[in-house]
Coordinates of C-alpha atoms in Angstrom, one line a residue:
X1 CA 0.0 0.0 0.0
X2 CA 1.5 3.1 -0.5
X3 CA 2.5 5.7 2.1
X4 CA 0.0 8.9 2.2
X5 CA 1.4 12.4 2.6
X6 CA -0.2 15.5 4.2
X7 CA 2.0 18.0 2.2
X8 CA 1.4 21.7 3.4
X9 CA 2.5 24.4 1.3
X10 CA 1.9 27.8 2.3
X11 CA 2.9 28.9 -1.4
X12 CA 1.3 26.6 -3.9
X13 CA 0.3 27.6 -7.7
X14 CA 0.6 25.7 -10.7
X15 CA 0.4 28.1 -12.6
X16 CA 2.9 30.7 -10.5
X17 CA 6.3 31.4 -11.0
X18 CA 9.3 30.9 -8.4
X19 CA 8.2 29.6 -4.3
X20 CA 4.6 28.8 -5.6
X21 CA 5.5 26.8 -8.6
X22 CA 8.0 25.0 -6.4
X23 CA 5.4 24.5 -3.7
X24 CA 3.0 22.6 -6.7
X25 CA 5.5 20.7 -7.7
X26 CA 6.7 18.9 -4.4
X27 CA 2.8 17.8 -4.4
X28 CA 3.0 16.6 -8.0
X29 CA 6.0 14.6 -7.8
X30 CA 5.5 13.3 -4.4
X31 CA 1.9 12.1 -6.0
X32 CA 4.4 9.9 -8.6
X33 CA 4.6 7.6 -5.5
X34 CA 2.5 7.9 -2.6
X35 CA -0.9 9.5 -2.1
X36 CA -0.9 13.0 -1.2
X37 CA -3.5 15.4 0.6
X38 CA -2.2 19.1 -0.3
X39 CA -3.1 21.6 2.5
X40 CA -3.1 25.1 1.1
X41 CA -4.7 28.5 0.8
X42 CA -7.7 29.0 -1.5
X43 CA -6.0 32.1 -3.4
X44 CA -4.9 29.7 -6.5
X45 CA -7.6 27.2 -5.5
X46 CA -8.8 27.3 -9.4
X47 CA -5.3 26.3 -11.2
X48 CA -5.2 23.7 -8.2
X49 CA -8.2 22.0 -8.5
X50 CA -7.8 21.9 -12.5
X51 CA -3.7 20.9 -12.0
X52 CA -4.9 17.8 -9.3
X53 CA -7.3 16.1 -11.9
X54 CA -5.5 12.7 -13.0
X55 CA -2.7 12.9 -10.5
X56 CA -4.2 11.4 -6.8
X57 CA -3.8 14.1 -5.3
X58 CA -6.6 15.7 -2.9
X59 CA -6.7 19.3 -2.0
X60 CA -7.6 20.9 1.2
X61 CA -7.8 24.9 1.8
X62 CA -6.7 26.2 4.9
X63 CA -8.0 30.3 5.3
X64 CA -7.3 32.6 7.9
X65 CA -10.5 34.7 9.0
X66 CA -10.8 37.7 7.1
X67 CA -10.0 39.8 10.7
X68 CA -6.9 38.7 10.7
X69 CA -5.3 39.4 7.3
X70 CA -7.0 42.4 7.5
X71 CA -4.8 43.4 10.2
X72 CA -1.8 41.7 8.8
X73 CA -2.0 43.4 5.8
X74 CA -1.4 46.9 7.6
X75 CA 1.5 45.4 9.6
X76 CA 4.2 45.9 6.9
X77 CA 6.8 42.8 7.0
X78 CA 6.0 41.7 10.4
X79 CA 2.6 41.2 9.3
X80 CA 2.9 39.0 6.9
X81 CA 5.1 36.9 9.2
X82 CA 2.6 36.8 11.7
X83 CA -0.4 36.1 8.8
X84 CA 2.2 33.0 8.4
X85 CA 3.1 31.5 11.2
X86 CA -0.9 31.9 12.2
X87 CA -1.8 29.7 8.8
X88 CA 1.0 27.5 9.6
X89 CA -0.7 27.1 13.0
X90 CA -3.9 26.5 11.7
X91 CA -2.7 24.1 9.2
X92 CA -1.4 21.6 11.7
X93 CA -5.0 21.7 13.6
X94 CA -6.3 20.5 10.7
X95 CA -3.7 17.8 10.0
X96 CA -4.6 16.8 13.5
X97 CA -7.8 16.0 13.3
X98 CA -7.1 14.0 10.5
X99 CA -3.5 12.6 11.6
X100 CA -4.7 8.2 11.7
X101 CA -5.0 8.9 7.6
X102 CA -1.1 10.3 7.1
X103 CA 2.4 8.0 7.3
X104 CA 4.3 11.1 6.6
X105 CA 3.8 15.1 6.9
X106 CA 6.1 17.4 5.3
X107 CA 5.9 21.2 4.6
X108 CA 7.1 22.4 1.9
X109 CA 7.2 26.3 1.4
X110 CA 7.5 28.9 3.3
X111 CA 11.3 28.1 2.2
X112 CA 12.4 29.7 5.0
X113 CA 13.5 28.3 8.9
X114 CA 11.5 31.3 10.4
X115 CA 7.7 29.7 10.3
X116 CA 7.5 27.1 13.0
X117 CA 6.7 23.5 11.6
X118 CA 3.7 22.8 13.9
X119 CA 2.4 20.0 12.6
X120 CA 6.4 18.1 13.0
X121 CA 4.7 17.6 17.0
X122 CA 1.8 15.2 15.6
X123 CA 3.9 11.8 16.3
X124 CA 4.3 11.0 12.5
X125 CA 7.9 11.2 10.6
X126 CA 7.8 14.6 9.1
X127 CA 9.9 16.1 6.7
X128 CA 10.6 20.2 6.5
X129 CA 11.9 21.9 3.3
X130 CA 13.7 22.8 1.5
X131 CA 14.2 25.2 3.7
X132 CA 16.6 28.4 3.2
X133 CA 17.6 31.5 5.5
X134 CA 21.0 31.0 6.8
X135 CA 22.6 33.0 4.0
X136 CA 23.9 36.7 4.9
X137 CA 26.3 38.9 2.4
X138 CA 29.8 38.3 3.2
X139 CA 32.1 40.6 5.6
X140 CA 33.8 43.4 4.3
X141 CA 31.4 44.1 1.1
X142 CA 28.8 46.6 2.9
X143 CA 30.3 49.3 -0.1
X144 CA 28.8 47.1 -2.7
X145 CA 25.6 47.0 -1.3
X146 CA 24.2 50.0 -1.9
X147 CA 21.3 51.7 0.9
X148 CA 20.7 47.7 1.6
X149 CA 24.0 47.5 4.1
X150 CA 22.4 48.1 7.1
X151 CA 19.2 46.5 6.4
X152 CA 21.5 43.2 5.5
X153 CA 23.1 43.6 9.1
X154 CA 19.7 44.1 10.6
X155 CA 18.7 40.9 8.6
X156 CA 21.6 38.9 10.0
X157 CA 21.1 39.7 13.6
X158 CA 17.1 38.9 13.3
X159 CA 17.7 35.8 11.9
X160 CA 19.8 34.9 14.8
X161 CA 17.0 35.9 17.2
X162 CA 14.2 33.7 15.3
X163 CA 17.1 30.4 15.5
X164 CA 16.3 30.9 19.1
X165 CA 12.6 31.5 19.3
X166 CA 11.3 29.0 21.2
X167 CA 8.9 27.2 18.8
X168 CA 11.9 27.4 16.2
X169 CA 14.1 25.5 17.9
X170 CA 10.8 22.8 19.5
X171 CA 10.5 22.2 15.4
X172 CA 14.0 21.6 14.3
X173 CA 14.1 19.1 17.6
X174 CA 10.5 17.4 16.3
X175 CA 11.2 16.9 12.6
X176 CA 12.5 13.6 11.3
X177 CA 14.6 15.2 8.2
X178 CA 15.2 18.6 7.4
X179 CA 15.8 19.3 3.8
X180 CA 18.2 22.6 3.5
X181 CA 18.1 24.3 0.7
X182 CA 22.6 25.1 0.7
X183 CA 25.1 24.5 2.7
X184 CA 24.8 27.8 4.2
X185 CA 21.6 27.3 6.0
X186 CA 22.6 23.9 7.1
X187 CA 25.6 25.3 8.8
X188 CA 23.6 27.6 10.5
X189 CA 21.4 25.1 12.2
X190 CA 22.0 24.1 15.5
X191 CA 24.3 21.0 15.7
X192 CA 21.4 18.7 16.7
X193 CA 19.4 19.9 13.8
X194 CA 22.4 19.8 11.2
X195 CA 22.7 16.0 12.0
X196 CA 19.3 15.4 10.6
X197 CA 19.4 17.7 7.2
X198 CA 20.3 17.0 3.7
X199 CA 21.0 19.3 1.1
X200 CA 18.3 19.7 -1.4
X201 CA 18.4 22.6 -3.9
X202 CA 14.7 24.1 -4.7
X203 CA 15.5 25.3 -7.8
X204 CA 13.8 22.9 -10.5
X205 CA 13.8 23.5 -14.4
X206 CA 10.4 23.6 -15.9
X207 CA 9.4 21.1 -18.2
X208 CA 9.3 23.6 -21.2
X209 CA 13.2 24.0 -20.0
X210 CA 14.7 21.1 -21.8
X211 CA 18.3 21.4 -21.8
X212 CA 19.6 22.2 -25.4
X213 CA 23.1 24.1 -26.7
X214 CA 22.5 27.3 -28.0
X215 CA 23.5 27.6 -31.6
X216 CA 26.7 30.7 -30.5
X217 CA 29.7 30.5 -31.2
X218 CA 31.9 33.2 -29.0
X219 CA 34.3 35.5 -31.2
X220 CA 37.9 35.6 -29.4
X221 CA 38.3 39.1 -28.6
X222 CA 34.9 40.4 -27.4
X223 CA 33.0 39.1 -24.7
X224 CA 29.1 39.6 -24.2
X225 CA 28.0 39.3 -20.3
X226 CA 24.5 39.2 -19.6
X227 CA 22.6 39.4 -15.7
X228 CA 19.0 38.3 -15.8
X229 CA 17.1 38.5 -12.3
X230 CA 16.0 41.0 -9.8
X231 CA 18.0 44.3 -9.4
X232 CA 18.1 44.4 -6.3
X233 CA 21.4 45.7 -3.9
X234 CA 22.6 42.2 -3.0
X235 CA 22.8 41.2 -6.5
X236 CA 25.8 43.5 -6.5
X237 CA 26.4 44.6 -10.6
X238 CA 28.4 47.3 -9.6
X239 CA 31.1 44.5 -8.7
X240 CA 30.9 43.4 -12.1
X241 CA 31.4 46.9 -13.3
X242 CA 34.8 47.4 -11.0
X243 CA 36.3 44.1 -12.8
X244 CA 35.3 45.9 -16.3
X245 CA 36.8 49.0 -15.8
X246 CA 39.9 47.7 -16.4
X247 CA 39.5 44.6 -19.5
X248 CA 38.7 46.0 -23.2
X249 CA 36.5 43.7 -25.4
X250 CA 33.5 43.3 -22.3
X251 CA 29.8 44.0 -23.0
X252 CA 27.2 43.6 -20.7
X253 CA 23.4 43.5 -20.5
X254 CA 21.1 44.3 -17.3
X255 CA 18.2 42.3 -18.2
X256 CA 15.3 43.2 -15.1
X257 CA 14.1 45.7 -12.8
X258 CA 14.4 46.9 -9.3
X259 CA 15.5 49.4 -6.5
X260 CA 18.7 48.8 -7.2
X261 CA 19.0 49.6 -10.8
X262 CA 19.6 53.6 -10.2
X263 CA 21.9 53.6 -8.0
X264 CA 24.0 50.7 -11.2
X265 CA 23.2 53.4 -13.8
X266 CA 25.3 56.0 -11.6
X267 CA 27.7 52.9 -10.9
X268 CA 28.7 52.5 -14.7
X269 CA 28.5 56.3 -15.5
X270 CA 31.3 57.2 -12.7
X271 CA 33.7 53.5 -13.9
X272 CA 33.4 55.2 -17.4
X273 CA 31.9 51.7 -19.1
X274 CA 28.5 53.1 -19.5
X275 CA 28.9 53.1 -23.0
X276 CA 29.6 49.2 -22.6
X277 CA 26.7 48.3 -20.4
X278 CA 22.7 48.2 -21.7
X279 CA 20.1 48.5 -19.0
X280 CA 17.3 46.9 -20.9
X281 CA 15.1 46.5 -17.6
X282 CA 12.1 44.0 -17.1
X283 CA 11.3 42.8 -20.6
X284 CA 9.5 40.2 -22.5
X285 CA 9.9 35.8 -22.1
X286 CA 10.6 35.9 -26.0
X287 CA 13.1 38.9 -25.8
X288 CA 15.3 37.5 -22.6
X289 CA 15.8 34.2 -24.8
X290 CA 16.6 35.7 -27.8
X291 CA 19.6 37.8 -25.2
X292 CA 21.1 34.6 -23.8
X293 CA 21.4 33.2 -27.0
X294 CA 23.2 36.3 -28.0
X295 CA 25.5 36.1 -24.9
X296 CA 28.8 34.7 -24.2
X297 CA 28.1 33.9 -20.5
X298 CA 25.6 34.7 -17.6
X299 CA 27.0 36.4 -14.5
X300 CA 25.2 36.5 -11.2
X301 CA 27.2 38.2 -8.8
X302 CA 24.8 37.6 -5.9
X303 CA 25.9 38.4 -2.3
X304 CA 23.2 36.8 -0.5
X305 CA 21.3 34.2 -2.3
X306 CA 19.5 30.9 -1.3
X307 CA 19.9 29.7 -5.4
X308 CA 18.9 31.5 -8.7
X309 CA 16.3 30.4 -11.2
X310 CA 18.3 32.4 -13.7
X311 CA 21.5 30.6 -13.4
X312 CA 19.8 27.4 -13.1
X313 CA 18.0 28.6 -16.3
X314 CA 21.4 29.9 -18.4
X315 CA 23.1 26.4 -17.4
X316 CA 20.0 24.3 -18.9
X317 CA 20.5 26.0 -22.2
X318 CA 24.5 25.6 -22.4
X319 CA 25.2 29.2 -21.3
X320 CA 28.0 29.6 -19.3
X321 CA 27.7 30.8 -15.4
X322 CA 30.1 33.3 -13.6
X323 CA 29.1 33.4 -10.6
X324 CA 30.4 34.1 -6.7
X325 CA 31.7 31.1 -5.1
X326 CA 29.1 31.9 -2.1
X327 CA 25.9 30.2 -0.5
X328 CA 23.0 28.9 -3.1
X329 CA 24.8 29.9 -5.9
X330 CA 28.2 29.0 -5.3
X331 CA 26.9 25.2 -4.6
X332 CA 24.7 25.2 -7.6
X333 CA 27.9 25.6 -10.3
X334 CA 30.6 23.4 -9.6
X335 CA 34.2 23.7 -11.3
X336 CA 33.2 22.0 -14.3
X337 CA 29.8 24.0 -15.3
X338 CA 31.2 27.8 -14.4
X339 CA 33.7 29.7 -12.8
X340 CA 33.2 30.5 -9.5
X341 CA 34.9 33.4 -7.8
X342 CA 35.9 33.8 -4.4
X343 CA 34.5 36.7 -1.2
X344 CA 37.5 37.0 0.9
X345 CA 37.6 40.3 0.1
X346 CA 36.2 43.1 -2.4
X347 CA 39.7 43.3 -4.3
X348 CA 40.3 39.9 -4.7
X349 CA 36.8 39.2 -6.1
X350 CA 37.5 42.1 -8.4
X351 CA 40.8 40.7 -9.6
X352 CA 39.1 36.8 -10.3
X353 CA 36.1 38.2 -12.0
X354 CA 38.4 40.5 -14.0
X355 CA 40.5 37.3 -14.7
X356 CA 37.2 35.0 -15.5
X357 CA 36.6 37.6 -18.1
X358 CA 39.9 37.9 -19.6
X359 CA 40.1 33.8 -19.8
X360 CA 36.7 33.8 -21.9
X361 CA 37.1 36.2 -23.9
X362 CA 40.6 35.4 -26.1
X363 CA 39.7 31.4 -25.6
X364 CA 36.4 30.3 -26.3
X365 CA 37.1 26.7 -26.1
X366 CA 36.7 27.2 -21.9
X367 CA 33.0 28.5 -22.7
X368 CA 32.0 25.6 -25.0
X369 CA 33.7 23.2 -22.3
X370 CA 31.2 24.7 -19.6
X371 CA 28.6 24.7 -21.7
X372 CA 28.3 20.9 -21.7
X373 CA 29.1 20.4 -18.2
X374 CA 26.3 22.8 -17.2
X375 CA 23.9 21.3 -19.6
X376 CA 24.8 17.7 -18.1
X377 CA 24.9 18.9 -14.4
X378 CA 21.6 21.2 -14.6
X379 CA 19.6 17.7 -16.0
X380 CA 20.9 15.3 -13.7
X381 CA 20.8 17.5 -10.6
X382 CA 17.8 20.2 -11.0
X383 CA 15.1 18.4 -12.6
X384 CA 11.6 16.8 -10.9
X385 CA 13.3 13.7 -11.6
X386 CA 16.3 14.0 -9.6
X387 CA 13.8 15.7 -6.7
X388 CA 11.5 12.2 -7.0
X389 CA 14.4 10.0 -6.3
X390 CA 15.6 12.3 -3.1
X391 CA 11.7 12.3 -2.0
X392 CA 11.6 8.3 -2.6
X393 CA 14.6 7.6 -0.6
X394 CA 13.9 10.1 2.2
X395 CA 10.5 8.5 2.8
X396 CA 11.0 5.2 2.8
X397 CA 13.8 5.5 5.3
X398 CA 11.8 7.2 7.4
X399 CA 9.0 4.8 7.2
X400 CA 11.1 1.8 8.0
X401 CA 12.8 3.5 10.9

């Protein structure tokens, strides 16, 4: 008989984009195996009930009363953690009532370490993540992030305050398994916590993402950089635009929008390579793919980051990845699929990306060489397939034990 699943997933859409995407597709592919009841809000309760048809799975939706996202809403930030850790709450009520039908419960997204997992308390082996959270901007770098400096300090500090909440720490000691999204977040667990967690990456290529070379070939000489994401302060371009001031031959495209992209405009105009970078802000599915097709390499400078959909993206379709050598990123790219540049300090990560961009540029063979690897690496590692056999082997373990 096969083991059923009460799967709750704060963030659940199958027809969303990033944490609610992800949050769909822990349900679908668990479903592959097992039965699964998916606890959820009723906001995408259309493209739910349409997505469930033909797979086993049963939905549930889990609301808060109106009252109190009312006064969430007008909270700022902390309300929407306390509208979260309240659903959270609730959703474990429910799972009790119901807890003889469920071998397993496992919560999927918030993503995030700071939403207790109440229902880990329910005397079932219970599964939390991928989680992420531990990851703050290396020392010594507050100049390349912009207005966000303090708030990245203030963000560190907090997140050491909600570790030692009280109903934090009763979770990490309840759950059977926690899944951690890097490295980074697993380190910053407790010790007893860390003993139970595996690394499991929630980035996940969409099916329409089948990995395939581009048809580029990169001209010796001239090098064509592109950044896709968020522009935000921790994705720190203006790093990128230090190592370009002093290389010829280096184009690069901006390809989003955000707070941060001001303050990059200013960045390039005083470095003098304005003339060299295009700011093409948030633009069209069709238009970003015909850019990476047109590029030499992707580079994601990211400071703080749990992963990126856009390097896991550029890797599927043989482009290659620059990226920093730090947290979600730096685990996601290994030596064979990118170059990965070291934090140790602002000069030296200057110097390296300076260098990766010299190296590419007058010998092309590296880039066709990481190409491959990243196709290879982004379809064996980041795919529902690879996420099926991880779920499979986490769940039966737990069941026998």
């Amino acid at each position: 008989m096969k083991p059923h699943v009460a799967m709750l997933a704060y963030a659940c859409d199958p027809a969303g984009g990033g944490e609610h995407w992800l949050g769909w597709g822990w349900a679908e592919t668990a479903a592959r195996f097992c039965g699964v009841t998916l606890f959820t809000p009723s906001k995408s309760r259309a493209a739910i009930e349409s997505a469930i048809q033909n797979t086993g799975i049963s939905a549930q939706f889990i609301d808060l009363p109106p009252w109190l996202r009312w006064t969430s809403e007008h909270l700022g930030t902390a309300g929407s953690w306390w509208r979260k850790i309240a659903w959270a709450k609730k959703a474990a009520a429910v799972v009790r009532s119901q807890i003889e039908s469920f071998d397993i419960v496992h919560q999927t997204t918030f993503h995030t370490f700071r939403v207790p997992f109440y229902a880990a308390s329910l005397g079932r082996p219970s599964v939390w993540g991928p989680m992420a959270g531990g990851e703050k901007t290396p020392p010594g770098f507050d100049e390349f992030l912009g207005p966000s400096a303090d708030s990245e300090r203030k963000r560190t500090r907090q997140n050491l305050r909600w570790l030692k909440w009280g109903r934090v720490q009763k979770s990490l000691r309840d759950v059977s398994c926690i899944f951690a999204s890097n490295q980074t977040t697993r380190d910053f667990l407790p010790d007893f916590a860390r003993k139970k967690t595996i690394i499991v990456s929630p980035n996940t290529l969409r099916p329409e993402d089948s990995p395939r070379l581009r048809e580029h070939s990169t001209t010796a000489g001239r090098l064509k950089l592109i950044y896709a994401g968020n522009c935000v302060d921790t994705r720190s371009i203006p790093l990128v635009l230090r190592a370009m001031e002093s290389v010829t031959g280096v184009e690069l495209v901006v390809a989003g929008g955000g707070p941060a992209l001001d303050g990059w405009r200013v960045e390039a105009d005083r470095l003098r390579v304005a003339d060299r970078v295009a700011f093409a802000g948030r633009i069209p599915r069709e238009q970003l793919v015909r850019l990476y097709a047109d590029s030499d390499a992707l580079v994601f400078p990211a400071l703080r980051d749990s992963g990126g959909s856009a390097l896991l993206e550029a890797m599927s379709i043989g482009l290659p990845v620059i990226c920093l050598d730090w947290a979600g990123p730096g685990e996601m790219v290994d030596v064979t699929s990118g170059i990965k540049v070291a934090v140790n300090s602002p000069e030296q990560t200057i110097h390296e990306l300076n260098t990766a961009f010299i190296r590419l540029r007058d010998q092309p063979g590296i880039a066709a060489s990481l190409a491959a690897a990243a196709i290879e690496r982004a379809r064996s590692r980041f795919t529902w397939n690879a996420k099926e056999k991880i779920l499979r082997t986490t769940y039966e373990r737990l069941l026998v034990r």
